[in-house]
GROMACS .gro file of C-alpha atoms in nm:
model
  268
    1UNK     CA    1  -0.003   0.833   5.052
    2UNK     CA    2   0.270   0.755   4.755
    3UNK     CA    3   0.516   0.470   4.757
    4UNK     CA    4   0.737   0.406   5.033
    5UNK     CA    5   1.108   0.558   5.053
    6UNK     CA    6   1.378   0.370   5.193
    7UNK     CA    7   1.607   0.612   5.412
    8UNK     CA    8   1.993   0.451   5.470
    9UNK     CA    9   2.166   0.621   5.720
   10UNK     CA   10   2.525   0.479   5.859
   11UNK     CA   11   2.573   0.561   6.247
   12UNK     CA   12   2.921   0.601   6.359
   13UNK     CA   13   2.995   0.858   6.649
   14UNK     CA   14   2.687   0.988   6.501
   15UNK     CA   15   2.558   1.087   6.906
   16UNK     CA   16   2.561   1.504   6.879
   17UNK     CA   17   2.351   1.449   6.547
   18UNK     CA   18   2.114   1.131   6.512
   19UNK     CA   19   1.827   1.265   6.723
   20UNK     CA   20   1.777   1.567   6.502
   21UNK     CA   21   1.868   1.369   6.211
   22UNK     CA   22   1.575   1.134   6.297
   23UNK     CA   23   1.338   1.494   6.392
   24UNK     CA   24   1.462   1.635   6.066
   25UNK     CA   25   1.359   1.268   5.868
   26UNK     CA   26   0.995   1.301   6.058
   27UNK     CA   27   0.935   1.674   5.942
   28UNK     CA   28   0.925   1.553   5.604
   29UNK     CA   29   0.626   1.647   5.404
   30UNK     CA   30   0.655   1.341   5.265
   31UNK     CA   31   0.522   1.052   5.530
   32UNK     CA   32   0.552   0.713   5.391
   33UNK     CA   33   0.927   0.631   5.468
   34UNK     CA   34   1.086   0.394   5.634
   35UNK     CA   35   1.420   0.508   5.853
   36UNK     CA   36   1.701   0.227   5.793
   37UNK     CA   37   1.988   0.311   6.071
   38UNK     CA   38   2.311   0.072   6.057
   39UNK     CA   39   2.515   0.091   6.339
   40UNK     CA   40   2.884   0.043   6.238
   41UNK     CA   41   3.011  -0.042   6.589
   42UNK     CA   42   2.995   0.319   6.709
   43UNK     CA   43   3.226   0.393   7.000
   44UNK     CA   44   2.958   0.655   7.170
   45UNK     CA   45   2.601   0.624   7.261
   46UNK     CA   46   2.458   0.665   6.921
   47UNK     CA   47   2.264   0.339   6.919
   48UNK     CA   48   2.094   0.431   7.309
   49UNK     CA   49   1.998   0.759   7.198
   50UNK     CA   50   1.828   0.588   6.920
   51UNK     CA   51   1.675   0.291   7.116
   52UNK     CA   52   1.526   0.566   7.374
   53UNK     CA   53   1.372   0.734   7.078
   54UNK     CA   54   1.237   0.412   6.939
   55UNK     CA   55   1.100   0.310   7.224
   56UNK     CA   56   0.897   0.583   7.314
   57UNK     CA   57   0.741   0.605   6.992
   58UNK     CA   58   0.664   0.278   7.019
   59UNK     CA   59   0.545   0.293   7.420
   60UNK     CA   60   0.695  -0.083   7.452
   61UNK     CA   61   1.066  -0.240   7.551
   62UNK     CA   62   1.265  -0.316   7.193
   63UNK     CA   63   1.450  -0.613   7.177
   64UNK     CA   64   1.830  -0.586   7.172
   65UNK     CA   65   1.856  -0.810   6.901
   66UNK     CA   66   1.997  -0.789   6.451
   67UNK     CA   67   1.692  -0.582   6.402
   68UNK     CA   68   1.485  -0.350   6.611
   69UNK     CA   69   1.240  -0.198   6.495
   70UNK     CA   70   0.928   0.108   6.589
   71UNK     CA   71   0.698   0.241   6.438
   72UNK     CA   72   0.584   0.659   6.470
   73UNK     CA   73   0.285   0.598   6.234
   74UNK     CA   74   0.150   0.376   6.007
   75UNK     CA   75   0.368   0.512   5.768
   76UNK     CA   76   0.641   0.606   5.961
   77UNK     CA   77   0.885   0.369   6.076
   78UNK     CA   78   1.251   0.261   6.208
   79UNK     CA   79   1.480  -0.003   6.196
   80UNK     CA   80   1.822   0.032   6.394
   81UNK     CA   81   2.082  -0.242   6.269
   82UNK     CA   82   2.359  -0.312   6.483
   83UNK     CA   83   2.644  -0.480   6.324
   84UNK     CA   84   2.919  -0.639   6.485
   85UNK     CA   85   3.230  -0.537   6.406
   86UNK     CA   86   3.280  -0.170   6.224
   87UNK     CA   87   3.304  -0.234   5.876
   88UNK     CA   88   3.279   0.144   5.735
   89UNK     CA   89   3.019   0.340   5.539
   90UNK     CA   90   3.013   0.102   5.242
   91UNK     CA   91   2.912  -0.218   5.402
   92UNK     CA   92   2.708  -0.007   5.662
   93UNK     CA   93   2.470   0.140   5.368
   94UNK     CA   94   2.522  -0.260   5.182
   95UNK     CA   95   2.309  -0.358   5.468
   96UNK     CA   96   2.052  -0.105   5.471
   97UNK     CA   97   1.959  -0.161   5.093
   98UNK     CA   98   1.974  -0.529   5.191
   99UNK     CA   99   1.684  -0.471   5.413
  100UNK     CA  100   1.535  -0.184   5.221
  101UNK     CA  101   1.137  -0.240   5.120
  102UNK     CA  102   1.067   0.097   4.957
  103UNK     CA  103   0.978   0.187   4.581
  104UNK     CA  104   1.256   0.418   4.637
  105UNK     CA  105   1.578   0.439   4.859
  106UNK     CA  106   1.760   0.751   4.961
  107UNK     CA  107   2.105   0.801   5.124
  108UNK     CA  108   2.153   1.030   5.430
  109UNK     CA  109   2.479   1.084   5.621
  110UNK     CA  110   2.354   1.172   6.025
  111UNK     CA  111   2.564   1.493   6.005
  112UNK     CA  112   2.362   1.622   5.712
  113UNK     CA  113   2.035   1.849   5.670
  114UNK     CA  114   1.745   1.748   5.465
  115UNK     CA  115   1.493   2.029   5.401
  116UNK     CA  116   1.139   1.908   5.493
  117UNK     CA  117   1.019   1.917   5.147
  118UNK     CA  118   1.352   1.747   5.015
  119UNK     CA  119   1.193   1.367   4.977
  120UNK     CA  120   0.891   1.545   4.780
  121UNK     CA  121   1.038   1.756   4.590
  122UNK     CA  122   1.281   1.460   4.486
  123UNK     CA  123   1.039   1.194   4.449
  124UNK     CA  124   0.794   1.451   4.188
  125UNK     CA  125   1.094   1.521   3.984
  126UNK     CA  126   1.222   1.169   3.953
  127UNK     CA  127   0.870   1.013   3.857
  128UNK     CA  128   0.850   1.327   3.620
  129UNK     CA  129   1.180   1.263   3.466
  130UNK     CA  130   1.067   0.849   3.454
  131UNK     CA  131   1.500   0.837   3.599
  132UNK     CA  132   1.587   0.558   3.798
  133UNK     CA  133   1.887   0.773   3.946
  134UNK     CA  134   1.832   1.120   4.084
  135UNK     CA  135   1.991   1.380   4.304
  136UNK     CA  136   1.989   1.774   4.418
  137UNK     CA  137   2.179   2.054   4.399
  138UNK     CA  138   2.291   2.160   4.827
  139UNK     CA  139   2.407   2.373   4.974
  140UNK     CA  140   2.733   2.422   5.230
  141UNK     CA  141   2.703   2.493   5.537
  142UNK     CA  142   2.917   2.539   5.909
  143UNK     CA  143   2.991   2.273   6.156
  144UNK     CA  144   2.591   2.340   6.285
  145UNK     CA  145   2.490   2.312   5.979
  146UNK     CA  146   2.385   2.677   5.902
  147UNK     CA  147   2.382   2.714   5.523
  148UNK     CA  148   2.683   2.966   5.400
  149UNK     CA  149   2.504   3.046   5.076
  150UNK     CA  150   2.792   2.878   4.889
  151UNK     CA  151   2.511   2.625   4.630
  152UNK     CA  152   2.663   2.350   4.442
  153UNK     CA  153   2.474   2.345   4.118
  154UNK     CA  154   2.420   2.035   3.916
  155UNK     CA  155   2.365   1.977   3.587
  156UNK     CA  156   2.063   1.833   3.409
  157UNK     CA  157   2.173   1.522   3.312
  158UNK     CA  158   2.502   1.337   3.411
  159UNK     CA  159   2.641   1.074   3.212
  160UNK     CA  160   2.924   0.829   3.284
  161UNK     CA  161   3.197   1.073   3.067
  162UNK     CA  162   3.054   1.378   3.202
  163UNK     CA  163   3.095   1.262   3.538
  164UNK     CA  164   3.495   1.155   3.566
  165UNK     CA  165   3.523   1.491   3.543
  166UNK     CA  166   3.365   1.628   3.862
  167UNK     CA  167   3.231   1.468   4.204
  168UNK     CA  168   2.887   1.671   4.195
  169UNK     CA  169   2.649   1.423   4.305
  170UNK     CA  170   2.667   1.410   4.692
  171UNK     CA  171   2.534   1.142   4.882
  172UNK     CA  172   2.272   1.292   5.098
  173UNK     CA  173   2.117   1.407   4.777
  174UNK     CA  174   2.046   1.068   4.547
  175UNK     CA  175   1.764   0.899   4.548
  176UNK     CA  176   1.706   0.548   4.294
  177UNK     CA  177   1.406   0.446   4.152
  178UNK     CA  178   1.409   0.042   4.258
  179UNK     CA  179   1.161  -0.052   3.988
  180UNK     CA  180   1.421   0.092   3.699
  181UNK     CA  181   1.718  -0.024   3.872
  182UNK     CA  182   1.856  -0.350   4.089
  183UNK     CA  183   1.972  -0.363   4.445
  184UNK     CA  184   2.309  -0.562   4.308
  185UNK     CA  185   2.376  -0.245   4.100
  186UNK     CA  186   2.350   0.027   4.414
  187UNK     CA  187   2.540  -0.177   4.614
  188UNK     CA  188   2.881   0.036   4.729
  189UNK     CA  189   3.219  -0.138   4.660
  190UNK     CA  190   3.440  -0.128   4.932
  191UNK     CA  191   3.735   0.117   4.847
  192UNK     CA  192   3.799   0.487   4.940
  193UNK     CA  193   3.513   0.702   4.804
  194UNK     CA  194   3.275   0.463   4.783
  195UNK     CA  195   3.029   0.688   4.716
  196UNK     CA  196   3.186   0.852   4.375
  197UNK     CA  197   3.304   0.459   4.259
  198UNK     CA  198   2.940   0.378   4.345
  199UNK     CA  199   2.819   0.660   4.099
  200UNK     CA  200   3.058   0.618   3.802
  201UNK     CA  201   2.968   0.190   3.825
  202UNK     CA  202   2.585   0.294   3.794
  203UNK     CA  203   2.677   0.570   3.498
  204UNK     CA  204   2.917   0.311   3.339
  205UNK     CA  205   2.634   0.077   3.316
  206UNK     CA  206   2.435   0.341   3.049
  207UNK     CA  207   2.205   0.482   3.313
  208UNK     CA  208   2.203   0.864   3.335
  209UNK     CA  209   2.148   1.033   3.618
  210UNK     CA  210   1.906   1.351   3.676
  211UNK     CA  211   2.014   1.639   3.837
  212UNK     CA  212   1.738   1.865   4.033
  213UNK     CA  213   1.863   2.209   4.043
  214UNK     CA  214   1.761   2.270   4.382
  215UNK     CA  215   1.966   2.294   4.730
  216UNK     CA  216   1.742   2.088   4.899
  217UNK     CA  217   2.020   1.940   5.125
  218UNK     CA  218   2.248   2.096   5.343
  219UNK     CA  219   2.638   1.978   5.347
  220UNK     CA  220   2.769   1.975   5.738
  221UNK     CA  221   3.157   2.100   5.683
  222UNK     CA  222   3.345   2.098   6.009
  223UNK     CA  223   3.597   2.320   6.124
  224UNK     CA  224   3.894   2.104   6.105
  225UNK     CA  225   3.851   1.994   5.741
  226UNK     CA  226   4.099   2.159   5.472
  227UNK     CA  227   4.418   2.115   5.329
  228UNK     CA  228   4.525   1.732   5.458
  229UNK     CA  229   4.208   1.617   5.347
  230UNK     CA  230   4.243   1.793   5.022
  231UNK     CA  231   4.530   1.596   4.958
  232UNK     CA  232   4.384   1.263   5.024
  233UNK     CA  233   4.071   1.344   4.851
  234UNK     CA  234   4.296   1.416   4.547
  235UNK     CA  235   4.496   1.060   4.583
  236UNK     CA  236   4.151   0.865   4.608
  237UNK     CA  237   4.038   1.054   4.283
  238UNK     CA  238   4.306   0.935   4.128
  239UNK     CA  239   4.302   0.608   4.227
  240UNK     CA  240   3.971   0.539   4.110
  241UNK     CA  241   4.025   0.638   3.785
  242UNK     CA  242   4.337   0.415   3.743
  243UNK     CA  243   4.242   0.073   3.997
  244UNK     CA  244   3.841   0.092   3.954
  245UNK     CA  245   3.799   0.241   3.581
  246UNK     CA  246   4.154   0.172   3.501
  247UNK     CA  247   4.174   0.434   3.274
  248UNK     CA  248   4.462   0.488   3.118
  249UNK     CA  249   4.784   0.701   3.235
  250UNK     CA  250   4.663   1.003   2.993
  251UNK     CA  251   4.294   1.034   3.019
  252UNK     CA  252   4.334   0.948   3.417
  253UNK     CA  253   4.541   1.286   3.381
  254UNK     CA  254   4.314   1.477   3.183
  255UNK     CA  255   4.006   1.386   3.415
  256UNK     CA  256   4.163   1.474   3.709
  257UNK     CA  257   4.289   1.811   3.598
  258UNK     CA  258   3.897   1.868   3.479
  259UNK     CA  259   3.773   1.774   3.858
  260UNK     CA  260   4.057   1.945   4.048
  261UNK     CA  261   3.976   2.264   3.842
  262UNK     CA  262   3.593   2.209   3.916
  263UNK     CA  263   3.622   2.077   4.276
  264UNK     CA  264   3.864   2.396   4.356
  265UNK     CA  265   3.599   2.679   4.244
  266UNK     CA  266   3.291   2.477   4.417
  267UNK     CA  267   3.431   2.565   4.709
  268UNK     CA  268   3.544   2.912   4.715
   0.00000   0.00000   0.00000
C-alpha cells in the first residue's frame, strides 16, 4: 500500500474547480493519501460543494464543526478545515501541514492538474533519490487547463545559489519527505510569494532539492493574467531578495537580471 501522502490544498473561490480537483486527487494511481482542504473564508460555495461530496462518500451527516472529515476508502480520505477569518495561502497551507499525518506531504493549488500517475511517479523518484525535497517539471496550460505544450524543465538538483536565480519549482509540483525534514522548516512565512521565500528558507538551510524531469502537473493560466501581474511579480522578486535574504544592493541586482532573463523565455 506505501506510506501515506499528505495532500494541502487552500480553497478560496475555488467552486468551478474543487470537485474535479478532488476527482483528479482520487484517480491517482497512488491510493494511500489523505486530502487536507483549508478553507480560507471563501466568498462562494466552495466549502458546500465539498461537504456534499464528503458526505456522500461517507453515506452519513458531517458535522459543521474545525474539522470534518470522510473517508472514500480505507486509504482514501478528507479533511475540510474551515478557518475563520481569510488569512491567505500561507497560513491556509500552515494549517494543513499542522494537521498533516503522512510520510510525505504534497502541495496542490484547486485550479491545478495532477496527472494520475503524478504522486507515484514522485514518491519512486524521491525514495530513489533518498531527497527530503522534491518536485516536477509541468507543463502550461489554458484557463481549462488544456496543456499548450509550452514544458518548464527543471534541473537535477537545485541548490540555495542556483535557485535566486530562477522561480522553477512550482507549488503543485513539491513534495517533502517528513522523515528527512521538520514541519517547522515547511512552514510558509507570510509575505508575497510565499511559496518561492518558502523554497529559498528550505535551500538556505543546506538541503537540496531534486528535480524530476517530468511534466507531471499541469499549470492553470487564465486569460486575464499578463503584463500588470508581470510587474508585481517582478517587485515581489525583488523584495525577497533584499527584506527576506537581504542580499545586498549588487547581487540582489545580478539575481534578478538572471531570473527576469529565465522567467521571460519560460514563457514564450
Amino acid at each position: 500500500m506505501g506510506e501515506m501522502v499528505s495532500i494541502i490544498v487552500p480553497v478560496y473561490k475555488a467552486a468551478s474547480y474543487i470537485a474535479k480537483t478532488i476527482e483528479m486527487v482520487r484517480k491517482q494511481t497512488y491510493k494511500n493519501w489523505e486530502l487536507i482542504l483549508i478553507d480560507d473564508c471563501s466568498p462562494d460555495n466552495s466549502t458546500e460543494i465539498i461537504r456534499g461530496i464528503m458526505q456522500e462518500a461517507s453515506l452519513q451527516k458531517l458535522p459543521q464543526g474545525v474539522l470534518e472529515e470522510a473517508a472514500f476508502s480505507a486509504t482514501e480520505h478528507i479533511s475540510l478545515i474551515c478557518k475563520t477569518e481569510n488569512g491567505g495561502a500561507a497560513k491556509a497551507r500552515n494549517t494543513g501541514i499542522e494537521i498533516a499525518k503522512g510520510k510525505y506531504i504534497a502541495f496542490l493549488d484547486a485550479d491545478d492538474v495532477w496527472l494520475p500517475d503524478k504522486l507515484e511517479k514522485e514518491i519512486i523518484f524521491i525514495k530513489d533519490k533518498q531527497a527530503a525535497f522534491a518536485f516536477t517539471a509541468y507543463e502550461f496550460g489554458d484557463e481549462d487547463a488544456n496543456g499548450l505544450g509550452k514544458v518548464v524543465v527543471v534541473p537535477e538538483r537545485l541548490t540555495y545559489r542556483k535557485a535566486l536565480s530562477r522561480t522553477v519549482i512550482f507549488t503543485s509540483t513539491v513534495m517533502f519527505d517528513m522523515s528527512k525534514i521538520s514541519k517547522e522548516e515547511i512552514r510558509m512565512p507570510e509575505v508575497e510569494s510565499e511559496d518561492t521565500a518558502t523554497w529559498w528558507k528550505i535551500l538556505r538551510a543546506g538541503y537540496v532539492a531534486y528535480g524530476l524531469n517530468e511534466a507531471l502537473v499541469i499549470y492553470r493560466r487564465p486569460k486575464k493574467s499578463l503584463s500588470s501581474n508581470k510587474f508585481k511579480a517582478m517587485k515581489r522578486i525583488w523584495n525577497l531578495y533584499r527584506k527576506e535574504e537581504e542580499l545586498t544592493i549588487p547581487v540582489s541586482a545580478f539575481c534578478f537580471c538572471l531570473w527576469a532573463v529565465r522567467a521571460t523565455l519560460r514563457r514564450i
